[in-house]
Coordinates of C-alpha atoms and ligand atoms in Angstrom, one line a residue:
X996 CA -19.4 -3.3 -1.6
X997 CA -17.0 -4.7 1.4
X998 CA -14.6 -6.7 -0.4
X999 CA -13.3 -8.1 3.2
X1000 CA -16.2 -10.0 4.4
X1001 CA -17.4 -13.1 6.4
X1002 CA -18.3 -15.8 4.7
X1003 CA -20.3 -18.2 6.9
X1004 CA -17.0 -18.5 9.8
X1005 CA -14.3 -17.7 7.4
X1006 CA -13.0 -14.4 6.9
X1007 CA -12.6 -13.7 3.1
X1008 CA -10.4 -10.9 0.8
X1009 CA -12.1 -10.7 -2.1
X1010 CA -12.7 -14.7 -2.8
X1011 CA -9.7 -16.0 -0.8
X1012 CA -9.9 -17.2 3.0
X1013 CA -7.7 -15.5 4.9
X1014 CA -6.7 -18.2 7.1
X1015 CA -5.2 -19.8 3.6
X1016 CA -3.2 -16.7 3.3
X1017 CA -1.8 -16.8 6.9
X1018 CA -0.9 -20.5 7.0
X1019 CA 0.7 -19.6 3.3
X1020 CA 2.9 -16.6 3.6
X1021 CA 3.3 -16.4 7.7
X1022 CA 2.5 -13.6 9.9
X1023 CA 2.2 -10.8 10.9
X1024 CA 1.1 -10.1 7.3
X1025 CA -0.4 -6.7 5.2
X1026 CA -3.3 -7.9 2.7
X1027 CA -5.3 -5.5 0.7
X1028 CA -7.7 -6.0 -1.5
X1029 CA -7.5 -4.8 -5.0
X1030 CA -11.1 -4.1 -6.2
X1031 CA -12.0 -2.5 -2.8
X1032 CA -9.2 0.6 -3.7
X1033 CA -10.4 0.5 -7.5
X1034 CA -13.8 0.8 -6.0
X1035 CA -13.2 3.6 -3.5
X1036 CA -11.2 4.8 -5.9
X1037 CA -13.8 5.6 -8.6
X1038 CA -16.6 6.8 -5.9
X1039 CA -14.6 9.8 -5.2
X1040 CA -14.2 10.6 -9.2
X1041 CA -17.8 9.7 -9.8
X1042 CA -19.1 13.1 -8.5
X1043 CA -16.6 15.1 -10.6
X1044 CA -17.2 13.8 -13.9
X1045 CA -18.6 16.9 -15.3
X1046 CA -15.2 19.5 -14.2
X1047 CA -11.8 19.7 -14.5
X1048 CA -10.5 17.8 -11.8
X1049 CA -7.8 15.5 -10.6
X1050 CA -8.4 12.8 -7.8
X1051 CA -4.7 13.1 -6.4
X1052 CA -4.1 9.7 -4.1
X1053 CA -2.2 10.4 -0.9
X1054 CA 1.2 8.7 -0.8
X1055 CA 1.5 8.8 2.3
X1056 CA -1.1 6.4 3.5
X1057 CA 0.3 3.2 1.5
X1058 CA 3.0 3.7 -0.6
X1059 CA 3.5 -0.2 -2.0
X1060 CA 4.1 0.0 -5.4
X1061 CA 1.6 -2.2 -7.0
X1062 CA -0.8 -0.2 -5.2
X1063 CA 0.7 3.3 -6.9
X1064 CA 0.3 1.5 -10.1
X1065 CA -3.1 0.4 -9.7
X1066 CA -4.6 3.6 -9.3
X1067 CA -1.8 5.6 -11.5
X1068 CA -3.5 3.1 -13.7
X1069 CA -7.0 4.2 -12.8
X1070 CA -5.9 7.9 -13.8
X1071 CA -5.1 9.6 -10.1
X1072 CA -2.6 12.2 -9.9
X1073 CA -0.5 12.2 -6.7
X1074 CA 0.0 14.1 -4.0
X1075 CA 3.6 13.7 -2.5
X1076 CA 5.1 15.2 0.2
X1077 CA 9.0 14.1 -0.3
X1078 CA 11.8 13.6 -2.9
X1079 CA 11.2 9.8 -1.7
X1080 CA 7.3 9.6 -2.2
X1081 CA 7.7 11.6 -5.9
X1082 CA 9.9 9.2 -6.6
X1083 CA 8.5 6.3 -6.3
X1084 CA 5.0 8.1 -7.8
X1085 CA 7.2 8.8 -11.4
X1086 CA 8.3 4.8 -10.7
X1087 CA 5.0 3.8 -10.4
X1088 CA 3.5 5.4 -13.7
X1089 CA 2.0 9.0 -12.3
X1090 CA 2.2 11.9 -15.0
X1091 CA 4.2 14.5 -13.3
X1092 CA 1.2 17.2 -14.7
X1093 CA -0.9 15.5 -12.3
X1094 CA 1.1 15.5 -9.5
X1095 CA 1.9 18.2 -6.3
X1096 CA 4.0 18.5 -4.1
X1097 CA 2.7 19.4 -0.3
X1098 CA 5.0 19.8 3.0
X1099 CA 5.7 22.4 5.5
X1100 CA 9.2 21.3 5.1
X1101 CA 10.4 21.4 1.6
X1102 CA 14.3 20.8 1.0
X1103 CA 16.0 22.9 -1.9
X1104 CA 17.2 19.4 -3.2
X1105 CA 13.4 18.2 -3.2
X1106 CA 12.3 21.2 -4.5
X1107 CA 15.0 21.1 -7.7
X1108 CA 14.4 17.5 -8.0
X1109 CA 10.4 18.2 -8.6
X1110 CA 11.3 21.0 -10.8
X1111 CA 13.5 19.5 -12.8
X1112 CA 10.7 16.7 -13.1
X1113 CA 8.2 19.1 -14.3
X1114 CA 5.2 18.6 -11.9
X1115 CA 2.2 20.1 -12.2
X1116 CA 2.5 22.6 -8.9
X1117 CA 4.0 23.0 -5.3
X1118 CA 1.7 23.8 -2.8
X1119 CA 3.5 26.3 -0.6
X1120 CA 3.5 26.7 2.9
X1121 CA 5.4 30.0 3.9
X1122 CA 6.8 33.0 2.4
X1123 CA 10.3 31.6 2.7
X1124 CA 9.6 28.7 0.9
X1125 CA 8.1 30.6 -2.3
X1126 CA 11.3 32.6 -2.1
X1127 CA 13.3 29.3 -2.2
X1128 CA 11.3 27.6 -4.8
X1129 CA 11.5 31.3 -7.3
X1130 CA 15.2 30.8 -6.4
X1131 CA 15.4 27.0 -7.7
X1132 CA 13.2 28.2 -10.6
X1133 CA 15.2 30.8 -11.6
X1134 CA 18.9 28.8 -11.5
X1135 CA 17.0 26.2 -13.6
X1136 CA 15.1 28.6 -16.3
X1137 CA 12.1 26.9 -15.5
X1138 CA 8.9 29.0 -13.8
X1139 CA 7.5 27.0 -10.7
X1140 CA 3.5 26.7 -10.2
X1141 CA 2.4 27.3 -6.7
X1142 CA -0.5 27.1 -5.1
X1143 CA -0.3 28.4 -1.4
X1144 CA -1.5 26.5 1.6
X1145 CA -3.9 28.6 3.5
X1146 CA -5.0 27.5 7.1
X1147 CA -8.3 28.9 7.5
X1148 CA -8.9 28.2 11.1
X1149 CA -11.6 25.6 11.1
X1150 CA -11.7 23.1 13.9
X1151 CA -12.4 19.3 11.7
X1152 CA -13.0 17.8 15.3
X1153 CA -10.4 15.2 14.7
X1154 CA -7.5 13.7 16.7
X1155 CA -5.0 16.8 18.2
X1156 CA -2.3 15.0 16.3
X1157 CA -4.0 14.9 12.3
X1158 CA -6.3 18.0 13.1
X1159 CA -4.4 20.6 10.3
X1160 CA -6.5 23.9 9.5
X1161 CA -6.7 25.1 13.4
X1162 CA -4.0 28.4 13.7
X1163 CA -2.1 26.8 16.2
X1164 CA -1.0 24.0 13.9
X1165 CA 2.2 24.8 12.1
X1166 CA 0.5 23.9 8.5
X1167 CA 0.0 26.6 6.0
X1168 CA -0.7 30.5 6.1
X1169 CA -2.8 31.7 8.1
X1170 CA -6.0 33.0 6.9
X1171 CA -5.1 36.6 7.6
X1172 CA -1.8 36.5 6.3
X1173 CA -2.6 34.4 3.2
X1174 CA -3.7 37.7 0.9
X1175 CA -0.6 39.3 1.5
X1176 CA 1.2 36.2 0.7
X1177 CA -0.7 35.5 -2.7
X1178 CA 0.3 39.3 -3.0
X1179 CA 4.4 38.1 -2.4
X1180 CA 4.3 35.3 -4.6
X1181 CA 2.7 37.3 -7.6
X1182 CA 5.6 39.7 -7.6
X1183 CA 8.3 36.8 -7.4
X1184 CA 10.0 36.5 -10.9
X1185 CA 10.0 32.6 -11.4
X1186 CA 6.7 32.0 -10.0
X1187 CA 3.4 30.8 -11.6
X1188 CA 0.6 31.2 -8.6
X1189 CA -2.0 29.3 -9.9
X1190 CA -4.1 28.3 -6.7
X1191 CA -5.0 28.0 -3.1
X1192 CA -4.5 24.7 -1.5
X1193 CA -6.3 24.1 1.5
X1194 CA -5.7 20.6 3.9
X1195 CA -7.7 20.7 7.6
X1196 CA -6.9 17.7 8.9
X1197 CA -7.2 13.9 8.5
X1198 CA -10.3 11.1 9.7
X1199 CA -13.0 14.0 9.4
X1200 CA -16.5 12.7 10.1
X1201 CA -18.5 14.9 9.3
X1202 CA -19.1 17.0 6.2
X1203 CA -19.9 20.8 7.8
X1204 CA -16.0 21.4 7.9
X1205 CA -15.4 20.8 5.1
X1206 CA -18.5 22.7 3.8
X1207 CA -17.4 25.9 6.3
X1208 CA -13.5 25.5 4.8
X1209 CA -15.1 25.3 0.8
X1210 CA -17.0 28.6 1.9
X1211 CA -13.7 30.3 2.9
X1212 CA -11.7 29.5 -0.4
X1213 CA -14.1 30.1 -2.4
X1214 CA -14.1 33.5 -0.8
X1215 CA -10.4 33.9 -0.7
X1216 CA -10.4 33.1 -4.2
X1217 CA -12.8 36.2 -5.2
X1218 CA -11.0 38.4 -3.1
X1219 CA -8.0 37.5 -4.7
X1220 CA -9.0 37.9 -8.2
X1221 CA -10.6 40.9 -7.2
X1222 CA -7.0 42.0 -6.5
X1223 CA -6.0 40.7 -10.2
X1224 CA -4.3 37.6 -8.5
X1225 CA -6.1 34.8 -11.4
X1226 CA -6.0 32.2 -9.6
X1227 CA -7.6 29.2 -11.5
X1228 CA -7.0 26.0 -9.0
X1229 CA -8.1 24.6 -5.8
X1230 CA -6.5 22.0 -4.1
X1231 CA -8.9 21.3 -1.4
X1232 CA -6.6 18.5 -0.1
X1233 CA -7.9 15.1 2.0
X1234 CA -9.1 13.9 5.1
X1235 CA -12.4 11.9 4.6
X1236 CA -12.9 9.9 7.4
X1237 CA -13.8 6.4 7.2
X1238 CA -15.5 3.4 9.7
X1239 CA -12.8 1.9 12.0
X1240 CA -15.4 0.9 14.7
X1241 CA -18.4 -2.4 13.9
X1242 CA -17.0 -2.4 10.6
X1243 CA -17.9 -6.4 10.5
X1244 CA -20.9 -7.8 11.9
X1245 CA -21.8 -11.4 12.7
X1246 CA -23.7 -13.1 15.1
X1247 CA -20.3 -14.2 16.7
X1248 CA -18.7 -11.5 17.0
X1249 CA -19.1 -9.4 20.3
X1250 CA -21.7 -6.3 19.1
X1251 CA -19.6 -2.6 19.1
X1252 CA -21.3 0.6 19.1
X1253 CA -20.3 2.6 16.0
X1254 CA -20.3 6.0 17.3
X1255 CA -20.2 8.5 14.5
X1256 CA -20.5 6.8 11.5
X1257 CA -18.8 8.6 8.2
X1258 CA -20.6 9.0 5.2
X1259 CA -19.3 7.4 1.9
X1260 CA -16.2 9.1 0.3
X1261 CA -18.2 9.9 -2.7
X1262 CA -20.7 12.2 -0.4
X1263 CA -18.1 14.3 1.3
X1264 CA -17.2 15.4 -2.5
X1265 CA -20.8 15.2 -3.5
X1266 CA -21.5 17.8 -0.6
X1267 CA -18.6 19.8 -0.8
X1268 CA -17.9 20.2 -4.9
X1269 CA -21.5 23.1 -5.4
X1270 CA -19.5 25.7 -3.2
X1271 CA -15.8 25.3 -5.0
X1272 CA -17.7 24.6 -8.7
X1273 CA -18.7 28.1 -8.2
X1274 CA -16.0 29.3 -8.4
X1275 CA -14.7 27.9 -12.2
X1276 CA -11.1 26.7 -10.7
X1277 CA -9.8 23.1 -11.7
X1278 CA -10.8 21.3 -8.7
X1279 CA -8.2 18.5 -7.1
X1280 CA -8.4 16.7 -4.1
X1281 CA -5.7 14.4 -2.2
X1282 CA -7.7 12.1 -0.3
X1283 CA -5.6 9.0 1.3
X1284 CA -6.7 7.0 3.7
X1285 CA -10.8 6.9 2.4
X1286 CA -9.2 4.9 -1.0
X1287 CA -7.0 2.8 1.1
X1288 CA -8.1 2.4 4.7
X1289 CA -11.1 -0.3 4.3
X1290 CA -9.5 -2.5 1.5
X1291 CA -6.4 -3.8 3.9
X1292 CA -6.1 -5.9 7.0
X1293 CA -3.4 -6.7 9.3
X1294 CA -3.2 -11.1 9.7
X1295 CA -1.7 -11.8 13.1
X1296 CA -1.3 -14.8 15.1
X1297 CA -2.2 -15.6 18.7
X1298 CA 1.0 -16.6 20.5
X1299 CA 0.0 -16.7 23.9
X1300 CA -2.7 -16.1 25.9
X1301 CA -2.5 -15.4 30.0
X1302 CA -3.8 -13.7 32.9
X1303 CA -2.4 -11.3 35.4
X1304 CA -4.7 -10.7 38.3
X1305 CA -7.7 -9.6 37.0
X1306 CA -6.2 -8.6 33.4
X1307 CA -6.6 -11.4 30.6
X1308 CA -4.2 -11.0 27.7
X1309 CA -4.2 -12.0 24.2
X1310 CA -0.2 -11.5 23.5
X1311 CA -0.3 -11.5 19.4
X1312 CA 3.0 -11.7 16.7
X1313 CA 2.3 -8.0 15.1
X1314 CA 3.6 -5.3 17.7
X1315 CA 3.3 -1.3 17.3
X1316 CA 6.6 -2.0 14.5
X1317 CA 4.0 -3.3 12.3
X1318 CA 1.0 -1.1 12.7
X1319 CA 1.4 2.5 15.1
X1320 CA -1.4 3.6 15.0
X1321 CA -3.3 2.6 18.5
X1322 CA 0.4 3.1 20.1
X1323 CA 0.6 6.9 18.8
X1324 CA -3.2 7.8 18.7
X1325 CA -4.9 5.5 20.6
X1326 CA -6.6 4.7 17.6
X1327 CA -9.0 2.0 17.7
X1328 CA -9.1 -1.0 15.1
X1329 CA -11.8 -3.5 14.9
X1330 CA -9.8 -7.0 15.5
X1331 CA -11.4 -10.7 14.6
X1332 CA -11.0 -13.7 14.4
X1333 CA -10.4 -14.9 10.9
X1334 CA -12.4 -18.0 11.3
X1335 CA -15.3 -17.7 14.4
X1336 CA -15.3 -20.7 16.7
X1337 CA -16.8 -19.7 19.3
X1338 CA -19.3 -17.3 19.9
X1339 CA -18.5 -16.9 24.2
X1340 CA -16.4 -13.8 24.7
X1341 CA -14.4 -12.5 27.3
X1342 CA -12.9 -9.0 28.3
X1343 CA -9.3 -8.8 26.8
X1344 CA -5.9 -6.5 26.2
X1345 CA -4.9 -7.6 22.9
X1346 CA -1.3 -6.9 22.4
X1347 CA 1.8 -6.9 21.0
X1348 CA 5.7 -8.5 21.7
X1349 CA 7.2 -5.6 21.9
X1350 CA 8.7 -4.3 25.1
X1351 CA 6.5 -1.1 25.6
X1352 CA 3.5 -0.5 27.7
X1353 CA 1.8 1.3 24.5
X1354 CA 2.1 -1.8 22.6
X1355 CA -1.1 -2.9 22.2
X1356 CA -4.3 -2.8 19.8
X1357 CA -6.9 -3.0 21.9
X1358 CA -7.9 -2.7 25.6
X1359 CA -10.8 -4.0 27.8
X1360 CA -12.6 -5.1 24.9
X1361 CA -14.7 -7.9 24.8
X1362 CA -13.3 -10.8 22.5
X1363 CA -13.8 -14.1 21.2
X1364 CA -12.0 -16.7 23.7
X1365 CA -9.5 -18.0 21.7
X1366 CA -6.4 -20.0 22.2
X1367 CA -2.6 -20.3 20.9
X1368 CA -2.0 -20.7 16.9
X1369 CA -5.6 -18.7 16.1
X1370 CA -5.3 -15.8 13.4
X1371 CA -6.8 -12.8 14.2
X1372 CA -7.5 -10.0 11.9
X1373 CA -6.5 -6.2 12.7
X1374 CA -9.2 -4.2 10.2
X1375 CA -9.3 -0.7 8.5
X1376 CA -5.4 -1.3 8.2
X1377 CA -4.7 -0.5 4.4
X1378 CA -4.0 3.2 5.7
X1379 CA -1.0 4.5 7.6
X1380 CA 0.0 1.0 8.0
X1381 CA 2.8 -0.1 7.0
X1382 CA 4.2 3.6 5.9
X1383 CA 4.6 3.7 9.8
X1384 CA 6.0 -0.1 10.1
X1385 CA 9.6 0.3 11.8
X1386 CA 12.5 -2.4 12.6
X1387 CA 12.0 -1.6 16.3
X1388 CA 13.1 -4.2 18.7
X1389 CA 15.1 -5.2 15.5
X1390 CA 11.5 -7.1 14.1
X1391 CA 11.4 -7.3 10.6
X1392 CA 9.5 -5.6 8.6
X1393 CA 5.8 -7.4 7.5
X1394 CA 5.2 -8.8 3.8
X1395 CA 2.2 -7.5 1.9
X1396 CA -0.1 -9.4 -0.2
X1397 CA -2.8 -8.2 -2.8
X1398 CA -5.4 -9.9 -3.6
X1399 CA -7.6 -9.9 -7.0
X1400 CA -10.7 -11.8 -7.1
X1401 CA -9.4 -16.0 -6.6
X1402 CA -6.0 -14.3 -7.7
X1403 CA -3.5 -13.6 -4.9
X1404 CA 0.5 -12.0 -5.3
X1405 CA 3.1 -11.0 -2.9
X1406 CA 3.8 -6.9 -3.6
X1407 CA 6.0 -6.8 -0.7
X1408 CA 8.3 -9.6 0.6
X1409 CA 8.5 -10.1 4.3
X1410 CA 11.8 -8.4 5.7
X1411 CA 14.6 -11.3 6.5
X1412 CA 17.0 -11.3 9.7
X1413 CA 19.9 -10.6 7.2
X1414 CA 18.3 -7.6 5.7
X1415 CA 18.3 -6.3 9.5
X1416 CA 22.3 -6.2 9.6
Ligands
LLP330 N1 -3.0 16.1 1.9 C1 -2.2 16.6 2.9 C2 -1.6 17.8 2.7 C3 -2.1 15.8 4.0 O1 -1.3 16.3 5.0 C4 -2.8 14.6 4.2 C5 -2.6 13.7 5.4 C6 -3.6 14.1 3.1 C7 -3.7 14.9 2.0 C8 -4.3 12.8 3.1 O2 -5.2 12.8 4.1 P1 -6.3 11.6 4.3 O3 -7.2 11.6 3.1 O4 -5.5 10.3 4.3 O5 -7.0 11.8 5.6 N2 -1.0 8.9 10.4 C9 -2.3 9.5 10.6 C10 -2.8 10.3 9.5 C11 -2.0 11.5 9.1 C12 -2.5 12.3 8.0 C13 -1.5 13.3 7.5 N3 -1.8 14.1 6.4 C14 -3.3 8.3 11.0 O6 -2.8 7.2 11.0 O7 -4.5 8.5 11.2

């Protein structure tokens, strides 16, 4: 169900107008809706009822902590990549035996403050790190699971910048080192290697990679309890892509074509989990943005509108501070009005305040004419949103709001000039 919806004109989350919520609490302004993550949330479980499994949420993608409760709450383990983000998952009511710990970059500081914190496993990315992490181990008189990222060369046909499991990317070991490496870590005294971990990149469309990347653990896995390696886990990481483009349809809204259109989050798994079950590992997954992405929008307000030349411009109060993602990726966002007006449109660059060419969320795209003081809605924001919100140009930071049914509370207060001192 799409818990952001049109009612009539009115934009809705869950049962409250959105134009309430902007005249409320001011904009630019993060609101998610609550039953859409519990929602998206259980679709990905639903498949894996039957197995051992863990549903570990991304921190990475939204981090607020009413969010981390909710779905600590539902029963997700975590999947953190920083002293920071396993922080705040203990905070937020994550057991540590359902949690790892990812990252090409792992500090010894990190890597003692996880062990000392008893998580369930760290998902290695080089031979250096398991060296560091026996080390640790072996100071604290602990043993450290591991699981070792392997990069198995499989192109997800994603964006350059979140495409992981190619062998130029710097993520993991390489599918022709990685038995050797599973060979290292098994003679290391204070290590545990329980499983292969595998990640290959982020807004996949389309099940086959991940089908062709199942294949190649599940092989690795044989081969390496052929080898008397046992492993008994597979961390088949995140990445299900989800609909940024005609996400909202109404009569007044200009028509977009879709493109490719991802299927549910629940069918990547459902398509995926025959090859891994095969195998008889505990099965975990770290998906992100596909619980998160589609529950949140970005509220902004028209400031200005003017024209240069030929160019018309919709100059809005959120910049690239308060949501990247079309500044660094060129990502596009479906943007609408939160209460239609009109239904004549006009080709427009929508942008931002900020004093950068890239600051903008969409361009030459066909948008209801509107006028100074309208709220506009940014969709598909919930995701790498406001993790990647910055104080640039010395803005503050957003507020966030999450909504329950009628039932609406501030997780996140807006940022004040004070706070920017
Ligand atoms: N596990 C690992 C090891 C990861 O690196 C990531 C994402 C995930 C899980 C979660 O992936 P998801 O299910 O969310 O696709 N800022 C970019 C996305 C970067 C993703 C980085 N890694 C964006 O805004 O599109």
């Amino acid at each position: 169900m799409q818990y952001i919806r049109y009612q009539e004109q009115d934009l809705l989350c869950e049962d409250v107008p959105l134009s309430e919520l902007a005249e409320e609490f001011g904009t630019p302004l993060y609101v998610y809706s609550k039953n859409q993550i519990v929602e998206n949330f259980r679709a990905i479980k639903a498949p894996l009822t039957e197995i051992n499994s863990v549903v570990c949420y991304a921190l990475k993608a939204n981090s607020n902590p009413a969010i981390l409760a909710l779905l600590a709450e539902e029963g997700a383990g975590a999947d953190v990549v920083s002293a920071g983000e396993l922080s705040l998952a203990l905070k937020a009511g994550f057991a540590p035996g359902r949690i790892a710990f990812a990252g090409v970059g792992k500090r010894e500081d990190e890597i003692e403050y996880a062990l000392k914190n008893d998580i369930c496993i760290f998902n290695a990315e080089s031979t250096q790190e398991l060296q560091l992490i026996s080390l640790v181990a072996m100071r604290l008189g602990k043993k450290a699971r591991v699981g070792l990222r392997v990069n198995p060369d499989i192109d997800a046909q994603s964006h350059p910048y979140i495409t992981t499991g190619l062998k130029e990317n710097k993520f993991g070991i390489s599918a022709g080192e990685a038995f050797a490496a599973f060979q290292f870590a098994a003679g290391l005294p204070a290590l545990e290697v329980v499983g292969v971990h595998t990640h290959i990149g982020s807004q996949i469309v389309k099940v086959e990679p991940f089908i062709e990347a199942a294949r190649f653990v599940a092989g690795l896995v044989g081969k390496l309890r052929e080898a008397g390696i046992m492993v008994q886990h597979i961390d088949f990481g995140g990445g299900f892509g989800v609909q940024y483009v005609n996400v909202l349809t109404h009569e007044g809204l200009p028509h977009e074509n879709p493109g490719a259109t991802p299927p549910p989050p629940g069918d990547f798994v459902g398509a995926i989990l025959p090859i891994l079950k095969e195998t008889g590992c505990s099965i975990w997954f770290e998906p992100g943005r596909s619980i998160v992405a589609n529950a949140g929008v970005l509220l902004t307000n028209v400031l200005y509108t003017k024209e240069n030349g030929t160019k018309k411009f919709i100059i809005v109060d959120a910049g690239m501070n308060d949501l990247l993602r079309p500044a660094l990726y060129d990502a596009y966002h479906q943007i609408v009005p939160i209460k239609i007006a009109t239904y004549e449109h006009e080709k427009v660059d929508i942008v931002g305040p900020i004093c950068e060419t890239g600051d903008f969320f969409a361009r030459d795209r066909m948008f209801a004419k509107v006028k100074r003081n309208d709220h506009l809605a940014i969709l598909t924001a919930g995701a790498y949103g406001y993790v990647n919100t910055s104080n640039y140009n010395a803005r503050p930071r957003p507020a966030e709001i999450l909504v329950n049914g009628g039932k609406v509370r501030i997780v996140r207060e807006r940022q004040t000039l004070d706070q920017l001192f």
